[in-house]
């Protein structure tokens, strides 16, 4: 392995891609098939998983996805990322409660140099307090350091808006996560609510551009519009996976109806 492909170097590369106004754009993947489609693209700077589609591929739901299933997928995708010398960031959901440190070590072992970490505990159906959520971000960063990846990237997801909360709490939480060592804050507004242009602009200002937004594929702001507002990261979650399955169904129906 060349020095360029060392995890510590890949992490620094991934972190450097988070540039306000010139964002990292991620076509989220979920298995070897999708990873092999994205990784060779010169425009794909990194690979990123989406837990929702990883869960479906594993035969379960997003809430039911176990750490073991998540890591198994990351390990296979990590091999593809390594083959193409691309950084890999893994959607670690809420960090699996008290198993957070173990979970971070395991995805690093699978080849990840970054992760998503949610602030909503799926087991208790409650938010971690601001202080506790920030401490968990700090813990994830520290595990990266211990594993020889000082630039380990944490994309701290804030679910305040999707759970019906307000912008003030979202900003307070996001600032605390950044102070704890997060590279960016992912504000998730949900598939129905979304995040408006005005809200994106306000969050960009509050976080100095260190904002990740999920692209609304057909009726939202475009990549270029989001870049002009100043975000540093854009992802799509399971959207491309859904589109691919719809096309698979269409082609299968076309074939089968010829019988």
Coordinates of N, CA and C in Angstrom, one line a residue:
X1 N 0.8 -1.2 0.0 CA 0.0 0.0 0.0 C 0.9 1.2 0.0
X2 N 0.6 2.2 -0.9 CA 1.3 3.4 -0.9 C 0.9 4.3 0.3
X3 N 1.7 5.3 0.6 CA 1.3 6.2 1.7 C 0.0 6.9 1.4
X4 N -0.2 7.1 0.1 CA -1.5 7.8 -0.3 C -2.7 7.0 0.1
X5 N -2.6 5.7 0.2 CA -3.7 4.8 0.5 C -3.8 4.5 2.0
X6 N -2.9 5.0 2.8 CA -3.0 4.8 4.3 C -4.3 5.4 4.8
X7 N -4.9 4.8 5.8 CA -6.1 5.3 6.4 C -6.0 6.8 6.9
X8 N -4.8 7.0 7.5 CA -4.6 8.4 8.0 C -4.6 9.4 6.9
X9 N -4.0 9.1 5.7 CA -4.0 10.0 4.6 C -5.4 10.1 3.9
X10 N -6.1 9.0 3.9 CA -7.4 9.0 3.3 C -8.4 9.8 4.1
X11 N -8.2 9.8 5.4 CA -9.0 10.6 6.3 C -8.8 12.1 6.1
X12 N -7.5 12.4 6.0 CA -7.2 13.8 5.7 C -7.7 14.3 4.4
X13 N -7.7 13.4 3.4 CA -8.2 13.7 2.1 C -9.7 13.9 2.2
X14 N -10.4 13.0 2.9 CA -11.9 13.1 3.1 C -12.2 14.4 3.8
X15 N -11.5 14.8 4.8 CA -11.8 16.0 5.6 C -11.6 17.2 4.7
X16 N -10.5 17.1 3.8 CA -10.2 18.3 3.0 C -11.3 18.5 1.9
X17 N -12.1 17.5 1.6 CA -13.1 17.7 0.6 C -14.3 18.5 1.1
X18 N -14.4 18.7 2.4 CA -15.5 19.4 3.0 C -15.2 20.9 2.9
X19 N -15.5 21.5 1.8 CA -15.2 22.9 1.5 C -16.5 23.7 1.3
X20 N -16.9 24.6 2.2 CA -18.1 25.4 2.0 C -18.0 26.1 0.6
X21 N -19.1 26.0 -0.1 CA -19.2 26.5 -1.5 C -18.7 25.6 -2.6
X22 N -17.9 24.6 -2.2 CA -17.4 23.6 -3.1 C -17.5 22.3 -2.5
X23 N -18.8 21.8 -2.3 CA -19.1 20.7 -1.4 C -18.7 19.3 -1.9
X24 N -18.4 18.4 -1.0 CA -18.3 17.0 -1.3 C -19.7 16.5 -1.6
X25 N -19.8 15.9 -2.8 CA -21.1 15.3 -3.2 C -21.0 13.8 -3.1
X26 N -21.9 13.1 -2.4 CA -21.8 11.7 -2.2 C -23.0 11.0 -2.8
X27 N -22.7 10.0 -3.7 CA -23.8 9.1 -4.2 C -23.8 7.9 -3.3
X28 N -24.6 7.9 -2.3 CA -24.5 6.9 -1.3 C -24.7 5.5 -1.8
X29 N -23.9 4.5 -1.3 CA -24.0 3.1 -1.7 C -24.4 2.2 -0.6
X30 N -24.7 1.0 -0.9 CA -25.1 0.1 0.2 C -24.6 -1.4 0.1
X31 N -24.0 -1.7 -1.0 CA -23.5 -3.1 -1.2 C -22.3 -3.0 -2.2
X32 N -21.8 -4.2 -2.5 CA -20.7 -4.3 -3.4 C -21.1 -3.8 -4.8
X33 N -22.3 -4.2 -5.2 CA -22.8 -3.9 -6.6 C -22.8 -2.4 -6.7
X34 N -23.4 -1.7 -5.8 CA -23.5 -0.2 -5.9 C -22.2 0.4 -5.7
X35 N -21.4 -0.1 -4.9 CA -20.0 0.5 -4.7 C -19.2 0.3 -5.9
X36 N -19.3 -0.8 -6.6 CA -18.5 -1.0 -7.8 C -19.0 -0.1 -9.0
X37 N -20.3 0.4 -8.9 CA -20.8 1.3 -9.9 C -20.3 2.7 -9.6
X38 N -20.1 3.1 -8.4 CA -19.7 4.5 -8.0 C -18.2 4.7 -8.0
X39 N -17.5 3.7 -7.3 CA -16.1 3.9 -7.0 C -15.2 4.2 -8.3
X40 N -15.4 3.7 -9.4 CA -14.5 4.0 -10.6 C -14.8 5.4 -11.2
X41 N -15.8 6.0 -10.8 CA -16.1 7.3 -11.4 C -15.1 8.4 -10.9
X42 N -14.6 9.1 -11.9 CA -13.6 10.1 -11.5 C -14.2 11.2 -10.7
X43 N -15.5 11.4 -10.9 CA -16.2 12.4 -10.1 C -16.6 12.0 -8.7
X44 N -16.4 10.7 -8.4 CA -16.7 10.2 -7.1 C -15.5 10.4 -6.2
X45 N -15.5 11.3 -5.3 CA -14.3 11.6 -4.5 C -14.2 10.6 -3.3
X46 N -15.4 10.1 -2.9 CA -15.4 9.2 -1.8 C -16.6 8.3 -1.9
X47 N -16.6 7.2 -1.1 CA -17.8 6.3 -1.0 C -18.4 6.6 0.4
X48 N -19.7 6.6 0.4 CA -20.5 6.7 1.7 C -21.6 5.8 1.7
X49 N -21.9 5.1 2.8 CA -23.0 4.2 2.9 C -24.2 5.0 3.4
X50 N -25.4 4.4 3.1 CA -26.7 4.9 3.7 C -27.3 3.7 4.4
X51 N -27.5 3.9 5.7 CA -28.0 2.8 6.6 C -29.3 2.2 6.1
X52 N -30.2 3.1 5.6 CA -31.5 2.6 5.2 C -31.4 1.5 4.1
X53 N -30.6 1.8 3.1 CA -30.5 0.8 2.0 C -29.6 -0.3 2.4
X54 N -28.6 -0.1 3.3 CA -27.9 -1.2 3.8 C -28.8 -2.2 4.5
X55 N -29.7 -1.6 5.3 CA -30.6 -2.5 6.1 C -31.5 -3.3 5.2
X56 N -32.1 -2.7 4.1 CA -32.9 -3.4 3.2 C -32.2 -4.5 2.5
X57 N -30.9 -4.3 2.2 CA -30.1 -5.3 1.5 C -29.8 -6.4 2.5
X58 N -29.8 -6.1 3.8 CA -29.5 -7.1 4.8 C -30.8 -7.9 5.2
X59 N -31.9 -7.5 4.6 CA -33.2 -8.1 4.9 C -33.9 -7.6 6.2
X60 N -33.6 -6.4 6.6 CA -34.2 -5.9 7.8 C -34.6 -4.4 7.6
X61 N -34.9 -3.7 8.7 CA -35.3 -2.3 8.6 C -34.2 -1.4 9.1
X62 N -34.3 -0.1 8.9 CA -33.3 0.8 9.3 C -33.2 0.7 10.9
X63 N -34.3 0.6 11.6 CA -34.3 0.5 13.0 C -33.7 -0.8 13.5
X64 N -33.9 -1.8 12.6 CA -33.5 -3.2 13.0 C -32.1 -3.6 12.6
X65 N -31.4 -2.7 11.9 CA -30.0 -3.0 11.4 C -29.1 -3.1 12.6
X66 N -28.5 -4.3 12.7 CA -27.5 -4.5 13.9 C -26.1 -3.9 13.5
X67 N -25.3 -3.8 14.5 CA -24.0 -3.4 14.3 C -23.2 -4.4 13.4
X68 N -23.5 -5.6 13.7 CA -22.8 -6.7 13.0 C -23.2 -6.7 11.5
X69 N -24.5 -6.4 11.2 CA -24.9 -6.3 9.8 C -24.3 -5.1 9.1
X70 N -24.3 -4.0 9.9 CA -23.7 -2.8 9.3 C -22.2 -2.9 9.0
X71 N -21.5 -3.5 9.9 CA -20.1 -3.7 9.7 C -19.8 -4.7 8.6
X72 N -20.6 -5.7 8.5 CA -20.4 -6.7 7.4 C -20.5 -6.0 6.0
X73 N -21.5 -5.1 5.9 CA -21.6 -4.4 4.6 C -20.5 -3.4 4.4
X74 N -20.0 -2.8 5.5 CA -18.9 -1.8 5.4 C -17.6 -2.5 5.0
X75 N -17.5 -3.8 5.5 CA -16.3 -4.5 5.2 C -16.2 -4.8 3.7
X76 N -17.3 -5.2 3.1 CA -17.3 -5.5 1.7 C -17.2 -4.2 0.8
X77 N -17.8 -3.2 1.2 CA -17.7 -1.9 0.5 C -16.3 -1.3 0.7
X78 N -15.7 -1.6 1.9 CA -14.4 -1.1 2.1 C -13.4 -1.7 1.2
X79 N -13.6 -2.9 0.8 CA -12.6 -3.6 -0.1 C -12.7 -2.8 -1.5
X80 N -13.9 -2.5 -1.9 CA -14.0 -1.7 -3.2 C -13.4 -0.3 -3.1
X81 N -13.6 0.3 -1.9 CA -13.0 1.6 -1.7 C -11.5 1.6 -1.8
X82 N -11.0 0.5 -1.1 CA -9.5 0.3 -1.1 C -9.0 0.1 -2.5
X83 N -9.7 -0.7 -3.3 CA -9.3 -1.0 -4.6 C -9.1 0.2 -5.5
X84 N -10.0 1.2 -5.2 CA -10.0 2.4 -6.0 C -9.4 3.6 -5.3
X85 N -8.8 3.3 -4.1 CA -8.1 4.4 -3.3 C -9.0 5.5 -3.0
X86 N -10.2 5.2 -2.6 CA -11.2 6.2 -2.3 C -11.5 6.2 -0.8
X87 N -11.7 7.3 -0.1 CA -12.1 7.3 1.3 C -13.5 6.7 1.5
X88 N -13.7 6.0 2.6 CA -15.0 5.5 2.9 C -15.5 6.1 4.2
X89 N -16.8 6.5 4.2 CA -17.4 7.0 5.4 C -18.7 6.1 5.6
X90 N -18.9 5.7 6.8 CA -20.0 4.7 7.1 C -21.1 5.4 7.9
X91 N -22.3 5.1 7.5 CA -23.5 5.6 8.3 C -23.6 4.7 9.5
X92 N -23.2 5.1 10.7 CA -23.2 4.3 11.9 C -24.5 4.6 12.7
X93 N -25.5 5.2 12.1 CA -26.7 5.5 12.8 C -26.5 6.2 14.1
X94 N -27.1 5.7 15.2 CA -26.9 6.4 16.5 C -25.7 5.9 17.3
X95 N -24.9 5.1 16.6 CA -23.7 4.6 17.3 C -23.9 3.4 18.2
X96 N -25.1 2.9 18.2 CA -25.4 1.6 18.9 C -25.2 1.8 20.4
X97 N -25.6 2.9 21.0 CA -25.7 3.1 22.4 C -24.3 3.0 23.1
X98 N -24.2 2.1 24.1 CA -23.0 1.9 24.9 C -21.9 1.2 24.1
X99 N -22.3 0.7 22.9 CA -21.3 0.1 22.0 C -20.6 1.0 21.1
X100 N -20.7 2.3 21.3 CA -20.2 3.3 20.4 C -18.7 3.1 20.1
X101 N -17.9 3.0 21.1 CA -16.4 2.9 20.9 C -16.1 1.6 20.1
X102 N -16.7 0.5 20.5 CA -16.6 -0.7 19.7 C -17.0 -0.6 18.3
X103 N -18.1 0.1 18.1 CA -18.7 0.3 16.7 C -17.7 1.1 15.9
X104 N -17.1 2.2 16.4 CA -16.2 3.0 15.7 C -15.0 2.2 15.3
X105 N -14.5 1.4 16.3 CA -13.3 0.6 16.0 C -13.6 -0.4 14.9
X106 N -14.7 -1.0 14.9 CA -15.1 -2.0 13.9 C -15.2 -1.4 12.5
X107 N -15.8 -0.3 12.4 CA -15.9 0.3 11.0 C -14.6 0.8 10.5
X108 N -13.7 1.2 11.4 CA -12.3 1.6 11.0 C -11.6 0.3 10.5
X109 N -11.8 -0.8 11.2 CA -11.2 -2.0 10.8 C -11.8 -2.5 9.5
X110 N -13.0 -2.1 9.2 CA -13.6 -2.5 7.9 C -13.1 -1.6 6.7
X111 N -12.4 -0.5 7.1 CA -11.9 0.4 6.1 C -12.4 1.8 6.1
X112 N -13.2 2.1 7.0 CA -13.8 3.5 7.1 C -12.8 4.5 7.7
X113 N -12.9 5.7 7.2 CA -12.1 6.8 7.7 C -13.0 8.0 8.1
X114 N -14.3 7.7 8.1 CA -15.3 8.7 8.5 C -16.6 8.0 8.9
X115 N -17.6 8.7 9.5 CA -18.8 8.1 9.9 C -19.9 9.2 10.0
X116 N -21.2 8.7 10.0 CA -22.3 9.5 10.4 C -22.7 9.1 11.8
X117 N -23.1 10.0 12.7 CA -23.5 9.7 14.0 C -24.7 10.6 14.4
X118 N -25.8 9.9 14.6 CA -27.1 10.5 15.0 C -27.2 10.9 16.4
X119 N -28.0 11.9 16.7 CA -28.2 12.3 18.1 C -29.5 11.8 18.7
X120 N -30.2 11.0 18.0 CA -31.5 10.4 18.4 C -31.3 8.9 18.7
X121 N -31.6 8.5 19.9 CA -31.4 7.1 20.3 C -32.6 6.3 19.8
X122 N -32.3 5.4 18.9 CA -33.4 4.6 18.3 C -34.0 3.6 19.3
X123 N -33.2 3.2 20.3 CA -33.7 2.2 21.2 C -34.7 2.9 22.2
X124 N -34.3 4.0 22.7 CA -35.2 4.7 23.7 C -36.2 5.6 23.1
X125 N -36.0 5.9 21.8 CA -36.8 6.9 21.1 C -36.8 8.3 21.7
X126 N -35.6 8.6 22.2 CA -35.4 9.9 22.8 C -34.1 10.5 22.3
X127 N -34.0 11.9 22.3 CA -32.7 12.5 22.0 C -31.7 12.3 23.1
X128 N -30.5 12.2 22.7 CA -29.4 12.3 23.7 C -29.4 13.8 24.1
X129 N -29.1 14.1 25.3 CA -29.0 15.6 25.7 C -27.9 16.2 24.8
X130 N -27.9 17.5 24.7 CA -26.9 18.2 23.9 C -25.5 17.8 24.4
X131 N -25.3 17.8 25.7 CA -24.0 17.5 26.3 C -23.6 16.1 26.0
X132 N -24.5 15.2 26.1 CA -24.2 13.8 25.9 C -24.0 13.5 24.4
X133 N -24.7 14.1 23.6 CA -24.5 13.9 22.1 C -23.2 14.4 21.7
X134 N -22.8 15.6 22.2 CA -21.5 16.2 21.9 C -20.4 15.3 22.4
X135 N -20.6 14.8 23.6 CA -19.6 13.9 24.2 C -19.4 12.6 23.3
X136 N -20.5 12.1 22.7 CA -20.4 11.0 21.9 C -19.6 11.3 20.6
X137 N -19.8 12.5 20.1 CA -19.0 13.0 18.9 C -17.5 13.0 19.3
X138 N -17.3 13.5 20.4 CA -15.9 13.6 20.9 C -15.3 12.2 21.1
X139 N -16.1 11.3 21.6 CA -15.6 9.9 21.8 C -15.2 9.3 20.4
X140 N -16.1 9.5 19.4 CA -15.8 8.9 18.1 C -14.6 9.5 17.5
X141 N -14.3 10.8 17.7 CA -13.1 11.4 17.2 C -11.9 10.8 17.9
X142 N -12.0 10.6 19.2 CA -10.9 10.1 20.0 C -10.6 8.7 19.7
X143 N -11.6 7.9 19.3 CA -11.3 6.5 18.9 C -10.5 6.5 17.6
X144 N -10.9 7.4 16.7 CA -10.1 7.6 15.5 C -8.7 7.9 15.7
X145 N -8.4 8.8 16.7 CA -7.0 9.1 17.0 C -6.3 7.9 17.6
X146 N -6.9 7.2 18.5 CA -6.3 6.0 19.1 C -6.0 4.9 18.0
X147 N -6.9 4.9 16.9 CA -6.7 3.9 15.9 C -5.7 4.4 14.8
X148 N -5.1 5.5 15.0 CA -4.1 6.0 14.1 C -4.7 6.9 13.0
X149 N -5.9 7.4 13.2 CA -6.5 8.3 12.2 C -6.9 9.6 12.9
X150 N -5.9 10.5 13.1 CA -6.2 11.7 13.8 C -7.2 12.7 13.0
X151 N -7.4 12.5 11.7 CA -8.3 13.3 11.0 C -9.6 12.6 10.7
X152 N -9.9 11.6 11.5 CA -11.2 10.8 11.4 C -12.4 11.8 11.3
X153 N -13.2 11.6 10.3 CA -14.3 12.5 10.0 C -15.6 12.0 10.6
X154 N -16.2 12.9 11.5 CA -17.5 12.6 12.0 C -18.5 13.6 11.4
X155 N -19.5 13.1 10.7 CA -20.6 13.9 10.2 C -21.7 13.7 11.2
X156 N -21.9 14.7 12.1 CA -22.8 14.6 13.2 C -24.2 15.0 12.8
X157 N -25.1 14.0 12.8 CA -26.5 14.2 12.3 C -27.4 14.8 13.4
X158 N -28.1 15.8 13.1 CA -29.0 16.4 14.1 C -30.4 16.2 13.6
X159 N -31.2 15.5 14.4 CA -32.6 15.1 14.0 C -33.7 16.0 14.6
X160 N -33.3 17.2 15.1 CA -34.2 18.0 15.8 C -35.4 18.4 14.9
X161 N -35.1 18.8 13.7 CA -36.2 19.3 12.8 C -37.2 18.1 12.4
X162 N -36.6 17.0 12.1 CA -37.4 15.9 11.6 C -38.3 15.3 12.8
X163 N -37.9 15.6 14.0 CA -38.7 15.2 15.2 C -39.6 16.3 15.7
X164 N -39.7 17.4 14.9 CA -40.6 18.4 15.2 C -40.1 19.6 16.1
X165 N -38.8 19.6 16.3 CA -38.1 20.6 17.0 C -37.9 21.9 16.2
X166 N -37.3 22.9 16.8 CA -37.1 24.2 16.2 C -35.6 24.4 15.7
X167 N -35.5 25.5 15.0 CA -34.2 25.9 14.5 C -33.2 26.3 15.6
X168 N -33.6 26.9 16.6 CA -32.7 27.4 17.7 C -32.0 26.2 18.3
X169 N -32.8 25.1 18.6 CA -32.1 23.9 19.2 C -31.2 23.3 18.2
X170 N -31.6 23.2 16.9 CA -30.8 22.6 15.9 C -29.4 23.3 15.8
X171 N -29.4 24.7 15.9 CA -28.2 25.4 15.8 C -27.4 25.2 17.1
X172 N -28.0 25.2 18.2 CA -27.3 25.0 19.5 C -26.6 23.6 19.4
X173 N -27.4 22.6 19.0 CA -26.8 21.3 19.0 C -25.6 21.2 18.0
X174 N -25.9 21.7 16.8 CA -24.8 21.7 15.8 C -23.5 22.3 16.2
X175 N -23.6 23.5 16.8 CA -22.4 24.2 17.2 C -21.7 23.4 18.3
X176 N -22.4 22.7 19.2 CA -21.8 21.9 20.2 C -21.1 20.7 19.5
X177 N -21.7 20.1 18.5 CA -21.1 19.0 17.8 C -19.8 19.4 17.1
X178 N -19.8 20.5 16.5 CA -18.6 21.0 15.8 C -17.5 21.3 16.8
X179 N -17.9 21.9 17.9 CA -16.9 22.2 19.0 C -16.3 20.9 19.6
X180 N -17.1 19.8 19.5 CA -16.6 18.5 20.0 C -15.7 17.8 19.0
X181 N -15.6 18.3 17.8 CA -14.7 17.7 16.8 C -15.3 17.2 15.6
X182 N -16.6 17.4 15.4 CA -17.3 17.0 14.1 C -16.7 17.8 13.0
X183 N -16.6 17.2 11.8 CA -16.2 17.9 10.6 C -17.4 18.7 10.0
X184 N -18.6 18.1 10.1 CA -19.8 18.8 9.6 C -21.0 18.3 10.4
X185 N -22.1 19.1 10.2 CA -23.3 18.7 10.8 C -24.3 18.4 9.8
X186 N -25.0 17.3 9.9 CA -26.0 16.8 8.9 C -27.4 17.1 9.5
X187 N -28.0 18.2 9.0 CA -29.4 18.5 9.5 C -30.4 17.8 8.7
X188 N -31.1 16.9 9.2 CA -32.0 16.0 8.5 C -33.5 16.5 8.8
X189 N -34.1 17.0 7.7 CA -35.5 17.5 7.9 C -36.6 16.5 7.6
X190 N -36.1 15.3 7.1 CA -37.1 14.2 6.8 C -37.5 14.3 5.3
X191 N -38.1 13.2 4.8 CA -38.5 13.2 3.4 C -39.7 14.1 3.1
X192 N -40.5 14.3 4.1 CA -41.7 15.2 3.9 C -41.4 16.6 4.2
X193 N -40.8 16.9 5.4 CA -40.6 18.3 5.8 C -39.4 18.9 5.0
X194 N -38.3 18.2 4.9 CA -37.1 18.8 4.2 C -36.6 20.0 5.0
X195 N -35.6 20.7 4.3 CA -35.0 21.9 4.9 C -35.1 22.9 3.8
X196 N -35.7 24.1 4.1 CA -36.0 25.1 3.1 C -34.7 25.8 2.8
X197 N -34.8 26.6 1.7 CA -33.6 27.4 1.3 C -33.2 28.4 2.4
X198 N -34.2 29.0 3.0 CA -33.9 30.0 4.0 C -33.2 29.3 5.2
X199 N -33.7 28.1 5.5 CA -33.1 27.3 6.7 C -31.7 26.9 6.3
X200 N -31.5 26.5 5.1 CA -30.1 26.1 4.7 C -29.2 27.3 4.9
X201 N -29.6 28.4 4.4 CA -28.8 29.6 4.5 C -28.5 30.0 5.9
X202 N -29.5 29.9 6.8 CA -29.3 30.2 8.2 C -28.3 29.2 8.8
X203 N -28.4 27.9 8.5 CA -27.6 26.9 9.1 C -26.1 27.1 8.6
X204 N -26.0 27.4 7.3 CA -24.6 27.7 6.7 C -24.0 28.8 7.5
X205 N -24.7 29.9 7.8 CA -24.2 31.0 8.5 C -23.8 30.6 9.9
X206 N -24.7 29.8 10.6 CA -24.4 29.4 12.0 C -23.3 28.5 12.1
X207 N -23.0 27.6 11.1 CA -22.0 26.6 11.2 C -20.8 26.9 10.3
X208 N -20.7 28.2 9.9 CA -19.5 28.6 9.0 C -19.4 27.6 7.8
X209 N -20.5 27.2 7.3 CA -20.5 26.4 6.1 C -20.4 24.9 6.3
X210 N -20.1 24.5 7.5 CA -19.9 23.1 7.8 C -21.2 22.3 7.9
X211 N -21.9 22.4 6.9 CA -23.3 21.8 6.8 C -23.4 20.7 5.8
X212 N -24.0 19.6 6.1 CA -24.4 18.5 5.2 C -25.9 18.6 5.0
X213 N -26.3 18.6 3.8 CA -27.8 18.5 3.5 C -28.0 17.3 2.6
X214 N -29.2 16.8 2.7 CA -29.6 15.7 1.9 C -30.4 16.2 0.7
X215 N -29.9 15.9 -0.5 CA -30.5 16.4 -1.7 C -31.9 15.9 -2.0
X216 N -32.9 16.8 -2.2 CA -34.2 16.3 -2.6 C -34.2 16.2 -4.1
X217 N -34.3 15.0 -4.6 CA -34.0 14.6 -6.0 C -34.8 15.4 -7.0
X218 N -36.1 15.5 -6.8 CA -36.9 16.1 -7.9 C -37.5 17.5 -7.6
X219 N -37.6 17.8 -6.3 CA -38.3 19.1 -6.0 C -37.6 20.0 -5.1
X220 N -36.3 19.8 -4.9 CA -35.5 20.6 -4.0 C -34.4 21.4 -4.7
X221 N -33.6 22.0 -3.8 CA -32.5 22.7 -4.3 C -31.5 21.8 -5.1
X222 N -30.9 22.3 -6.1 CA -29.9 21.5 -6.9 C -28.6 21.6 -6.2
X223 N -27.7 20.7 -6.7 CA -26.3 20.7 -6.2 C -25.6 22.1 -6.3
X224 N -25.8 22.7 -7.5 CA -25.2 24.0 -7.7 C -25.8 25.1 -6.9
X225 N -27.1 25.0 -6.6 CA -27.8 26.0 -5.8 C -27.3 25.8 -4.3
X226 N -27.1 24.6 -3.9 CA -26.7 24.4 -2.5 C -25.2 24.8 -2.4
X227 N -24.4 24.6 -3.4 CA -23.0 25.1 -3.4 C -23.0 26.6 -3.3
X228 N -23.8 27.3 -4.0 CA -23.8 28.7 -4.0 C -24.2 29.3 -2.6
X229 N -25.1 28.5 -1.9 CA -25.5 28.9 -0.6 C -24.3 28.8 0.4
X230 N -23.5 27.7 0.1 CA -22.3 27.6 0.9 C -22.1 26.3 1.7
X231 N -22.9 25.3 1.4 CA -22.8 24.0 2.2 C -21.5 23.3 1.8
X232 N -21.0 22.4 2.7 CA -19.8 21.7 2.5 C -19.9 20.3 2.1
X233 N -21.2 19.8 2.2 CA -21.4 18.3 2.0 C -22.8 18.1 1.5
X234 N -23.0 17.3 0.5 CA -24.3 16.9 0.0 C -24.4 15.4 -0.2
X235 N -25.4 14.8 0.4 CA -25.6 13.4 0.2 C -27.0 13.1 -0.3
X236 N -27.3 11.8 -0.6 CA -28.7 11.5 -1.1 C -29.3 10.3 -0.4
X237 N -28.7 9.8 0.6 CA -29.3 8.7 1.3 C -29.6 7.5 0.4
X238 N -30.8 6.9 0.6 CA -31.1 5.7 -0.3 C -31.8 6.1 -1.6
X239 N -31.8 7.3 -2.0 CA -32.6 7.7 -3.2 C -32.1 7.0 -4.4
X240 N -30.8 6.9 -4.7 CA -30.4 6.3 -5.9 C -30.7 4.8 -5.9
X241 N -30.6 4.2 -4.7 CA -31.0 2.8 -4.5 C -32.5 2.6 -4.9
X242 N -33.3 3.5 -4.5 CA -34.7 3.4 -4.8 C -34.9 3.5 -6.3
X243 N -34.2 4.4 -7.0 CA -34.3 4.6 -8.4 C -33.8 3.3 -9.1
X244 N -32.8 2.7 -8.6 CA -32.2 1.5 -9.3 C -33.2 0.4 -9.2
X245 N -33.8 0.2 -8.0 CA -34.8 -0.9 -7.8 C -36.0 -0.7 -8.7
X246 N -36.4 0.6 -8.9 CA -37.6 0.9 -9.7 C -37.3 0.5 -11.2
X247 N -36.0 0.8 -11.6 CA -35.6 0.4 -13.0 C -35.5 -1.1 -13.1
X248 N -35.0 -1.7 -12.1 CA -34.9 -3.2 -12.1 C -36.3 -3.8 -12.3
X249 N -37.3 -3.3 -11.5 CA -38.6 -3.8 -11.6 C -39.2 -3.5 -13.0
X250 N -38.9 -2.3 -13.6 CA -39.4 -2.0 -14.9 C -38.9 -3.0 -16.0
X251 N -37.6 -3.2 -15.9 CA -37.0 -4.1 -16.9 C -37.5 -5.5 -16.7
X252 N -37.6 -6.0 -15.4 CA -38.1 -7.3 -15.2 C -39.6 -7.5 -15.7
X253 N -40.4 -6.5 -15.5 CA -41.8 -6.5 -16.0 C -41.8 -6.6 -17.5
X254 N -40.9 -5.8 -18.1 CA -40.8 -5.8 -19.6 C -40.5 -7.2 -20.1
X255 N -39.5 -7.8 -19.4 CA -39.1 -9.2 -19.8 C -40.2 -10.2 -19.6
X256 N -40.8 -10.2 -18.4 CA -41.8 -11.2 -18.1 C -43.1 -11.1 -18.8
X257 N -43.4 -9.9 -19.2 CA -44.7 -9.7 -20.0 C -44.6 -10.1 -21.4
X258 N -43.4 -10.5 -21.8 CA -43.2 -11.0 -23.2 C -43.5 -12.5 -23.3
X259 N -43.6 -13.1 -22.1 CA -43.9 -14.6 -22.1 C -45.3 -14.9 -22.6

